[in-house]
Amino acid sequence: MIKVAVTGAAGRMGSGIIRKITQQDDMEVVAAIEIPNSPLAGVDAGIQAGAGELGVKIVGAEKLEETLKESKADVLVDFTIAHAAVETVKKATACGVNVVVGTTGFTDEQMAENIKNVKDNDVKAVISSNMSIGVNVFFNTLKKLTPILNDFDIEIIEAHHNQKKDAPSGTAKKAAELIAANSCKTEYLYGREGEVGARGNEICIHSVRAGDVVGEHTVIFAGNKERIELTHRAHSREAFAEGAVAAIRWIAN
């Protein structure tokens, strides 16, 4: 049985991941962590997530290390915010716990720190800007399309719900990185305003934050008389939760 700790346990993604884990035959939730000194501390994580009573109480992040040791978690899953996730990864890896991280918005320095902590503590990790299977197919398709359409103008449009904290999304940034690695376009531009002039070698990223959009990403390849649009739409956060479960199972084995 794979023992899983979940941070951000009362959030939308954390709750969804807890529900999904309870549906698996080979894994169980053994720890649920929320913000430091959380008012939800002591609440049953399963009841909070709508998964029924699990007998696992939510604890504040100030007790993360002792909770991981007591629960003997094999894997910690983090879908929170960048500055908190860096500390979580640091403490979890120091405890010898493998990590699955779907948090976005890491700076280059923060990601380097994550990688260093994983390597220094000799644990396993999956750190991805997007856990859905479809988005990873989207990434692979971009790798193939970009060299063929290298002389087309390339724009990225991403849309998410109005509560998402970071912009552009980690998925949009990853898409831009893949395009830059496979084309002559190496400059990133975020939106436009005023007299923008002629196109150069930029990849422009546009962010929309509105309503309850789960996640949409479109890459436009525009030529003189035609264009191709590659789009991924997430209809439900379950797509990310299912990807996280697949990552938990893969990393544990």
PDB file of C-alpha atoms in Angstrom:
ATOM      1  CA  MET A   1       0.000   0.000   0.000  1.00  0.00           C
ATOM      2  CA  ILE A   2       1.395   3.413  -1.007  1.00  0.00           C
ATOM      3  CA  LYS A   3       1.166   5.891   1.853  1.00  0.00           C
ATOM      4  CA  VAL A   4       0.438   9.425   0.630  1.00  0.00           C
ATOM      5  CA  ALA A   5       0.638  12.817   2.331  1.00  0.00           C
ATOM      6  CA  VAL A   6      -1.265  15.694   0.725  1.00  0.00           C
ATOM      7  CA  THR A   7      -0.522  19.382   1.256  1.00  0.00           C
ATOM      8  CA  GLY A   8      -3.140  22.032   0.567  1.00  0.00           C
ATOM      9  CA  ALA A   9      -5.498  19.312   1.722  1.00  0.00           C
ATOM     10  CA  ALA A  10      -8.543  21.584   2.007  1.00  0.00           C
ATOM     11  CA  GLY A  11      -8.016  23.343  -1.342  1.00  0.00           C
ATOM     12  CA  ARG A  12      -9.728  22.466  -4.588  1.00  0.00           C
ATOM     13  CA  MET A  13      -6.860  20.374  -5.942  1.00  0.00           C
ATOM     14  CA  GLY A  14      -5.905  18.896  -2.583  1.00  0.00           C
ATOM     15  CA  SER A  15      -9.468  17.790  -1.913  1.00  0.00           C
ATOM     16  CA  GLY A  16      -9.773  16.355  -5.397  1.00  0.00           C
ATOM     17  CA  ILE A  17      -6.558  14.385  -5.005  1.00  0.00           C
ATOM     18  CA  ILE A  18      -7.706  13.018  -1.633  1.00  0.00           C
ATOM     19  CA  ARG A  19     -11.000  11.889  -3.178  1.00  0.00           C
ATOM     20  CA  LYS A  20      -9.157  10.238  -6.067  1.00  0.00           C
ATOM     21  CA  ILE A  21      -6.704   8.452  -3.751  1.00  0.00           C
ATOM     22  CA  THR A  22      -9.562   6.967  -1.714  1.00  0.00           C
ATOM     23  CA  GLN A  23     -10.797   5.329  -4.930  1.00  0.00           C
ATOM     24  CA  GLN A  24      -7.517   3.457  -5.460  1.00  0.00           C
ATOM     25  CA  ASP A  25      -6.856  -0.060  -4.204  1.00  0.00           C
ATOM     26  CA  ASP A  26      -3.110   0.402  -3.811  1.00  0.00           C
ATOM     27  CA  MET A  27      -2.806   3.716  -1.945  1.00  0.00           C
ATOM     28  CA  GLU A  28      -4.097   5.528   1.105  1.00  0.00           C
ATOM     29  CA  VAL A  29      -4.005   9.040   2.562  1.00  0.00           C
ATOM     30  CA  VAL A  30      -1.929   8.984   5.743  1.00  0.00           C
ATOM     31  CA  ALA A  31      -1.367  12.730   6.257  1.00  0.00           C
ATOM     32  CA  ALA A  32      -3.167  15.955   5.315  1.00  0.00           C
ATOM     33  CA  ILE A  33      -1.411  19.289   5.700  1.00  0.00           C
ATOM     34  CA  GLU A  34      -2.764  22.823   5.469  1.00  0.00           C
ATOM     35  CA  ILE A  35      -1.395  26.326   6.050  1.00  0.00           C
ATOM     36  CA  PRO A  36       0.514  26.939   9.305  1.00  0.00           C
ATOM     37  CA  ASN A  37      -1.799  27.136  12.327  1.00  0.00           C
ATOM     38  CA  SER A  38      -4.755  26.340  10.096  1.00  0.00           C
ATOM     39  CA  PRO A  39      -8.240  26.806  11.597  1.00  0.00           C
ATOM     40  CA  LEU A  40      -9.064  23.442  10.002  1.00  0.00           C
ATOM     41  CA  ALA A  41      -6.494  21.613  12.127  1.00  0.00           C
ATOM     42  CA  GLY A  42      -8.142  18.605  13.742  1.00  0.00           C
ATOM     43  CA  VAL A  43     -10.853  18.279  11.066  1.00  0.00           C
ATOM     44  CA  ASP A  44     -11.037  14.888   9.348  1.00  0.00           C
ATOM     45  CA  ALA A  45      -9.399  15.294   5.917  1.00  0.00           C
ATOM     46  CA  GLY A  46     -11.804  12.875   4.245  1.00  0.00           C
ATOM     47  CA  ILE A  47     -14.896  14.677   5.501  1.00  0.00           C
ATOM     48  CA  GLN A  48     -13.408  18.035   4.473  1.00  0.00           C
ATOM     49  CA  ALA A  49     -12.720  16.647   0.971  1.00  0.00           C
ATOM     50  CA  GLY A  50     -16.148  15.044   0.625  1.00  0.00           C
ATOM     51  CA  ALA A  51     -14.673  11.550   0.622  1.00  0.00           C
ATOM     52  CA  GLY A  52     -16.115  10.301   3.896  1.00  0.00           C
ATOM     53  CA  GLU A  53     -14.323   9.857   7.195  1.00  0.00           C
ATOM     54  CA  LEU A  54     -10.707   8.711   6.826  1.00  0.00           C
ATOM     55  CA  GLY A  55      -9.470   8.995  10.393  1.00  0.00           C
ATOM     56  CA  VAL A  56      -6.732  11.375   9.189  1.00  0.00           C
ATOM     57  CA  LYS A  57      -6.783  14.773  10.841  1.00  0.00           C
ATOM     58  CA  ILE A  58      -5.657  17.924   9.043  1.00  0.00           C
ATOM     59  CA  VAL A  59      -2.558  19.472  10.610  1.00  0.00           C
ATOM     60  CA  GLY A  60      -0.878  22.840  10.098  1.00  0.00           C
ATOM     61  CA  ALA A  61       2.326  23.049   8.054  1.00  0.00           C
ATOM     62  CA  GLU A  62       4.268  23.942  11.204  1.00  0.00           C
ATOM     63  CA  LYS A  63       3.969  20.217  12.044  1.00  0.00           C
ATOM     64  CA  LEU A  64       4.946  18.957   8.582  1.00  0.00           C
ATOM     65  CA  GLU A  65       8.154  17.161   9.508  1.00  0.00           C
ATOM     66  CA  GLU A  66       6.810  15.363  12.577  1.00  0.00           C
ATOM     67  CA  THR A  67       3.657  14.415  10.666  1.00  0.00           C
ATOM     68  CA  LEU A  68       5.646  12.886   7.792  1.00  0.00           C
ATOM     69  CA  LYS A  69       7.761  10.883  10.231  1.00  0.00           C
ATOM     70  CA  GLU A  70       4.801   9.679  12.287  1.00  0.00           C
ATOM     71  CA  SER A  71       2.702   8.756   9.244  1.00  0.00           C
ATOM     72  CA  LYS A  72       5.632   7.064   7.452  1.00  0.00           C
ATOM     73  CA  ALA A  73       4.476   8.592   4.179  1.00  0.00           C
ATOM     74  CA  ASP A  74       6.056   7.225   0.998  1.00  0.00           C
ATOM     75  CA  VAL A  75       5.068  10.159  -1.220  1.00  0.00           C
ATOM     76  CA  LEU A  76       4.040  13.757  -0.581  1.00  0.00           C
ATOM     77  CA  VAL A  77       1.813  15.518  -3.124  1.00  0.00           C
ATOM     78  CA  ASP A  78       1.921  19.312  -3.372  1.00  0.00           C
ATOM     79  CA  PHE A  79      -0.443  21.486  -5.446  1.00  0.00           C
ATOM     80  CA  THR A  80      -0.166  24.753  -3.511  1.00  0.00           C
ATOM     81  CA  ILE A  81       1.767  27.964  -4.185  1.00  0.00           C
ATOM     82  CA  ALA A  82       5.409  28.347  -5.140  1.00  0.00           C
ATOM     83  CA  HIS A  83       6.948  29.938  -2.033  1.00  0.00           C
ATOM     84  CA  ALA A  84       5.214  27.428   0.255  1.00  0.00           C
ATOM     85  CA  ALA A  85       5.973  24.460  -1.999  1.00  0.00           C
ATOM     86  CA  VAL A  86       9.722  25.192  -1.952  1.00  0.00           C
ATOM     87  CA  GLU A  87       9.750  24.865   1.836  1.00  0.00           C
ATOM     88  CA  THR A  88       7.558  21.771   1.692  1.00  0.00           C
ATOM     89  CA  VAL A  89       9.861  20.065  -0.808  1.00  0.00           C
ATOM     90  CA  LYS A  90      12.875  20.995   1.325  1.00  0.00           C
ATOM     91  CA  LYS A  91      11.401  19.473   4.480  1.00  0.00           C
ATOM     92  CA  ALA A  92       9.846  16.421   2.810  1.00  0.00           C
ATOM     93  CA  THR A  93      13.017  15.455   0.977  1.00  0.00           C
ATOM     94  CA  ALA A  94      15.031  15.929   4.179  1.00  0.00           C
ATOM     95  CA  CYS A  95      12.696  13.371   5.737  1.00  0.00           C
ATOM     96  CA  GLY A  96      13.409  10.949   2.869  1.00  0.00           C
ATOM     97  CA  VAL A  97       9.919  11.312   1.375  1.00  0.00           C
ATOM     98  CA  ASN A  98       9.438  11.232  -2.397  1.00  0.00           C
ATOM     99  CA  VAL A  99       7.506  14.162  -3.888  1.00  0.00           C
ATOM    100  CA  VAL A 100       4.945  14.759  -6.637  1.00  0.00           C
ATOM    101  CA  VAL A 101       4.674  18.501  -7.264  1.00  0.00           C
ATOM    102  CA  GLY A 102       2.056  20.098  -9.524  1.00  0.00           C
ATOM    103  CA  THR A 103       2.525  23.594  -8.121  1.00  0.00           C
ATOM    104  CA  THR A 104       3.264  26.298 -10.707  1.00  0.00           C
ATOM    105  CA  GLY A 105       4.885  29.733 -10.610  1.00  0.00           C
ATOM    106  CA  PHE A 106       8.361  28.663  -9.485  1.00  0.00           C
ATOM    107  CA  THR A 107      11.174  31.063 -10.314  1.00  0.00           C
ATOM    108  CA  ASP A 108      14.318  29.588 -11.854  1.00  0.00           C
ATOM    109  CA  GLU A 109      16.007  29.896  -8.457  1.00  0.00           C
ATOM    110  CA  GLN A 110      13.157  28.111  -6.675  1.00  0.00           C
ATOM    111  CA  MET A 111      13.149  25.277  -9.191  1.00  0.00           C
ATOM    112  CA  ALA A 112      16.916  24.922  -8.850  1.00  0.00           C
ATOM    113  CA  GLU A 113      16.473  24.678  -5.078  1.00  0.00           C
ATOM    114  CA  ASN A 114      13.804  21.977  -5.519  1.00  0.00           C
ATOM    115  CA  ILE A 115      16.094  19.940  -7.763  1.00  0.00           C
ATOM    116  CA  LYS A 116      19.036  20.340  -5.414  1.00  0.00           C
ATOM    117  CA  ASN A 117      17.000  19.165  -2.422  1.00  0.00           C
ATOM    118  CA  VAL A 118      15.757  16.129  -4.329  1.00  0.00           C
ATOM    119  CA  LYS A 119      19.263  15.169  -5.437  1.00  0.00           C
ATOM    120  CA  ASP A 120      20.995  15.924  -2.143  1.00  0.00           C
ATOM    121  CA  ASN A 121      18.533  13.737  -0.246  1.00  0.00           C
ATOM    122  CA  ASP A 122      18.500  10.978  -2.885  1.00  0.00           C
ATOM    123  CA  VAL A 123      14.715  10.809  -3.215  1.00  0.00           C
ATOM    124  CA  LYS A 124      12.496  10.538  -6.283  1.00  0.00           C
ATOM    125  CA  ALA A 125      10.392  13.366  -7.675  1.00  0.00           C
ATOM    126  CA  VAL A 126       7.931  14.297 -10.364  1.00  0.00           C
ATOM    127  CA  ILE A 127       7.755  18.084 -10.706  1.00  0.00           C
ATOM    128  CA  SER A 128       5.513  19.154 -13.563  1.00  0.00           C
ATOM    129  CA  SER A 129       3.769  22.344 -14.647  1.00  0.00           C
ATOM    130  CA  ASN A 130       0.767  20.218 -15.588  1.00  0.00           C
ATOM    131  CA  MET A 131      -0.124  16.685 -14.525  1.00  0.00           C
ATOM    132  CA  SER A 132      -2.813  15.939 -17.120  1.00  0.00           C
ATOM    133  CA  ILE A 133      -2.077  13.283 -19.724  1.00  0.00           C
ATOM    134  CA  GLY A 134      -3.568  15.444 -22.482  1.00  0.00           C
ATOM    135  CA  VAL A 135      -1.284  18.395 -21.769  1.00  0.00           C
ATOM    136  CA  ASN A 136       1.781  16.191 -22.003  1.00  0.00           C
ATOM    137  CA  VAL A 137       0.561  14.995 -25.423  1.00  0.00           C
ATOM    138  CA  PHE A 138       0.065  18.714 -26.221  1.00  0.00           C
ATOM    139  CA  PHE A 139       3.718  19.345 -25.278  1.00  0.00           C
ATOM    140  CA  ASN A 140       4.970  16.497 -27.458  1.00  0.00           C
ATOM    141  CA  THR A 141       2.889  17.729 -30.392  1.00  0.00           C
ATOM    142  CA  LEU A 142       4.405  21.198 -30.010  1.00  0.00           C
ATOM    143  CA  LYS A 143       7.876  19.698 -30.300  1.00  0.00           C
ATOM    144  CA  LYS A 144       6.910  18.200 -33.673  1.00  0.00           C
ATOM    145  CA  LEU A 145       4.961  21.156 -35.085  1.00  0.00           C
ATOM    146  CA  THR A 146       7.341  23.976 -34.172  1.00  0.00           C
ATOM    147  CA  PRO A 147      10.322  23.044 -36.405  1.00  0.00           C
ATOM    148  CA  ILE A 148       7.960  22.567 -39.371  1.00  0.00           C
ATOM    149  CA  LEU A 149       6.218  25.930 -38.822  1.00  0.00           C
ATOM    150  CA  ASN A 150       9.313  27.813 -37.727  1.00  0.00           C
ATOM    151  CA  ASP A 151       8.653  30.779 -40.045  1.00  0.00           C
ATOM    152  CA  PHE A 152       5.067  31.257 -38.810  1.00  0.00           C
ATOM    153  CA  ASP A 153       4.169  33.791 -36.127  1.00  0.00           C
ATOM    154  CA  ILE A 154       3.590  31.942 -32.852  1.00  0.00           C
ATOM    155  CA  GLU A 155       1.336  33.159 -30.030  1.00  0.00           C
ATOM    156  CA  ILE A 156       0.140  31.475 -26.833  1.00  0.00           C
ATOM    157  CA  ILE A 157      -3.198  32.188 -25.172  1.00  0.00           C
ATOM    158  CA  GLU A 158      -4.023  30.660 -21.783  1.00  0.00           C
ATOM    159  CA  ALA A 159      -7.160  31.000 -19.662  1.00  0.00           C
ATOM    160  CA  HIS A 160      -7.849  30.049 -16.048  1.00  0.00           C
ATOM    161  CA  HIS A 161     -10.321  30.788 -13.263  1.00  0.00           C
ATOM    162  CA  ASN A 162     -10.334  34.165 -11.534  1.00  0.00           C
ATOM    163  CA  GLN A 163      -8.691  32.807  -8.364  1.00  0.00           C
ATOM    164  CA  LYS A 164      -5.466  31.581  -9.976  1.00  0.00           C
ATOM    165  CA  LYS A 165      -2.588  33.460  -8.387  1.00  0.00           C
ATOM    166  CA  ASP A 166       0.184  33.211 -10.995  1.00  0.00           C
ATOM    167  CA  ALA A 167       0.275  34.411 -14.602  1.00  0.00           C
ATOM    168  CA  PRO A 168       1.167  33.219 -17.105  1.00  0.00           C
ATOM    169  CA  SER A 169       0.465  29.633 -16.197  1.00  0.00           C
ATOM    170  CA  GLY A 170       3.264  27.130 -15.751  1.00  0.00           C
ATOM    171  CA  THR A 171       1.879  25.213 -18.728  1.00  0.00           C
ATOM    172  CA  ALA A 172       2.089  28.316 -20.950  1.00  0.00           C
ATOM    173  CA  LYS A 173       5.667  28.921 -19.814  1.00  0.00           C
ATOM    174  CA  LYS A 174       6.578  25.313 -20.572  1.00  0.00           C
ATOM    175  CA  ALA A 175       4.979  25.597 -24.016  1.00  0.00           C
ATOM    176  CA  ALA A 176       7.023  28.749 -24.688  1.00  0.00           C
ATOM    177  CA  GLU A 177      10.211  26.986 -23.586  1.00  0.00           C
ATOM    178  CA  LEU A 178       9.517  24.081 -25.946  1.00  0.00           C
ATOM    179  CA  ILE A 179       8.849  26.480 -28.839  1.00  0.00           C
ATOM    180  CA  ALA A 180      12.053  28.413 -28.124  1.00  0.00           C
ATOM    181  CA  ALA A 181      14.073  25.189 -27.983  1.00  0.00           C
ATOM    182  CA  ASN A 182      12.739  24.087 -31.374  1.00  0.00           C
ATOM    183  CA  SER A 183      12.710  27.366 -33.320  1.00  0.00           C
ATOM    184  CA  CYS A 184      14.559  30.638 -33.893  1.00  0.00           C
ATOM    185  CA  LYS A 185      12.094  32.469 -31.636  1.00  0.00           C
ATOM    186  CA  THR A 186      13.809  33.092 -28.338  1.00  0.00           C
ATOM    187  CA  GLU A 187      12.276  36.255 -26.850  1.00  0.00           C
ATOM    188  CA  TYR A 188       9.265  36.111 -24.533  1.00  0.00           C
ATOM    189  CA  LEU A 189       6.681  38.906 -24.566  1.00  0.00           C
ATOM    190  CA  TYR A 190       3.764  39.074 -22.145  1.00  0.00           C
ATOM    191  CA  GLY A 191       0.773  40.845 -23.715  1.00  0.00           C
ATOM    192  CA  ARG A 192       0.973  44.013 -25.800  1.00  0.00           C
ATOM    193  CA  GLU A 193       0.073  47.650 -25.386  1.00  0.00           C
ATOM    194  CA  GLY A 194       0.622  50.820 -27.420  1.00  0.00           C
ATOM    195  CA  GLU A 195       2.569  50.912 -30.681  1.00  0.00           C
ATOM    196  CA  VAL A 196       4.108  47.463 -30.813  1.00  0.00           C
ATOM    197  CA  GLY A 197       5.770  47.660 -34.234  1.00  0.00           C
ATOM    198  CA  ALA A 198       6.580  44.772 -36.527  1.00  0.00           C
ATOM    199  CA  ARG A 199       6.931  41.218 -35.341  1.00  0.00           C
ATOM    200  CA  GLY A 200      10.400  40.091 -34.321  1.00  0.00           C
ATOM    201  CA  ASN A 201      11.435  36.701 -33.030  1.00  0.00           C
ATOM    202  CA  GLU A 202       9.167  36.878 -29.988  1.00  0.00           C
ATOM    203  CA  ILE A 203       6.773  34.331 -28.531  1.00  0.00           C
ATOM    204  CA  CYS A 204       3.918  36.322 -27.045  1.00  0.00           C
ATOM    205  CA  ILE A 205       1.898  34.912 -24.137  1.00  0.00           C
ATOM    206  CA  HIS A 206      -1.561  36.253 -23.286  1.00  0.00           C
ATOM    207  CA  SER A 207      -3.274  35.396 -19.982  1.00  0.00           C
ATOM    208  CA  VAL A 208      -7.008  35.416 -19.229  1.00  0.00           C
ATOM    209  CA  ARG A 209      -8.332  35.142 -15.662  1.00  0.00           C
ATOM    210  CA  ALA A 210     -12.099  34.842 -15.596  1.00  0.00           C
ATOM    211  CA  GLY A 211     -14.965  32.923 -14.054  1.00  0.00           C
ATOM    212  CA  ASP A 212     -14.424  29.256 -13.270  1.00  0.00           C
ATOM    213  CA  VAL A 213     -12.295  28.239 -16.267  1.00  0.00           C
ATOM    214  CA  VAL A 214     -10.395  25.107 -15.242  1.00  0.00           C
ATOM    215  CA  GLY A 215      -7.626  25.550 -17.799  1.00  0.00           C
ATOM    216  CA  GLU A 216      -7.284  26.240 -21.524  1.00  0.00           C
ATOM    217  CA  HIS A 217      -4.118  26.592 -23.595  1.00  0.00           C
ATOM    218  CA  THR A 218      -3.926  27.456 -27.282  1.00  0.00           C
ATOM    219  CA  VAL A 219      -0.823  27.881 -29.426  1.00  0.00           C
ATOM    220  CA  ILE A 220      -1.457  29.752 -32.677  1.00  0.00           C
ATOM    221  CA  PHE A 221       0.840  29.186 -35.657  1.00  0.00           C
ATOM    222  CA  ALA A 222      -0.093  31.945 -38.127  1.00  0.00           C
ATOM    223  CA  GLY A 223       1.251  32.185 -41.681  1.00  0.00           C
ATOM    224  CA  ASN A 224       0.364  34.612 -44.478  1.00  0.00           C
ATOM    225  CA  LYS A 225      -2.696  32.770 -45.755  1.00  0.00           C
ATOM    226  CA  GLU A 226      -3.367  30.116 -43.146  1.00  0.00           C
ATOM    227  CA  ARG A 227      -3.018  29.225 -39.502  1.00  0.00           C
ATOM    228  CA  ILE A 228      -2.976  26.199 -37.248  1.00  0.00           C
ATOM    229  CA  GLU A 229      -4.251  26.288 -33.667  1.00  0.00           C
ATOM    230  CA  LEU A 230      -3.321  23.618 -31.156  1.00  0.00           C
ATOM    231  CA  THR A 231      -5.609  23.646 -28.106  1.00  0.00           C
ATOM    232  CA  HIS A 232      -5.930  21.712 -24.877  1.00  0.00           C
ATOM    233  CA  ARG A 233      -8.952  22.245 -22.637  1.00  0.00           C
ATOM    234  CA  ALA A 234      -9.316  20.752 -19.181  1.00  0.00           C
ATOM    235  CA  HIS A 235     -13.008  20.148 -18.465  1.00  0.00           C
ATOM    236  CA  SER A 236     -12.459  19.141 -14.853  1.00  0.00           C
ATOM    237  CA  ARG A 237      -9.732  19.265 -12.212  1.00  0.00           C
ATOM    238  CA  GLU A 238     -10.118  15.496 -12.089  1.00  0.00           C
ATOM    239  CA  ALA A 239      -7.804  15.373 -15.111  1.00  0.00           C
ATOM    240  CA  PHE A 240      -5.013  16.802 -12.944  1.00  0.00           C
ATOM    241  CA  ALA A 241      -5.933  14.614  -9.974  1.00  0.00           C
ATOM    242  CA  GLU A 242      -5.840  11.495 -12.140  1.00  0.00           C
ATOM    243  CA  GLY A 243      -2.438  12.523 -13.471  1.00  0.00           C
ATOM    244  CA  ALA A 244      -1.206  13.058  -9.916  1.00  0.00           C
ATOM    245  CA  VAL A 245      -2.383   9.570  -8.941  1.00  0.00           C
ATOM    246  CA  ALA A 246      -0.540   8.111 -11.949  1.00  0.00           C
ATOM    247  CA  ALA A 247       2.600  10.007 -10.852  1.00  0.00           C
ATOM    248  CA  ILE A 248       2.247   8.732  -7.260  1.00  0.00           C
ATOM    249  CA  ARG A 249       1.996   5.148  -8.481  1.00  0.00           C
ATOM    250  CA  TRP A 250       4.911   5.545 -10.907  1.00  0.00           C
ATOM    251  CA  ILE A 251       7.242   7.178  -8.394  1.00  0.00           C
ATOM    252  CA  ALA A 252       6.443   4.692  -5.624  1.00  0.00           C
ATOM    253  CA  ASN A 253       7.424   1.817  -7.887  1.00  0.00           C
TER     254      ASN A 253
END
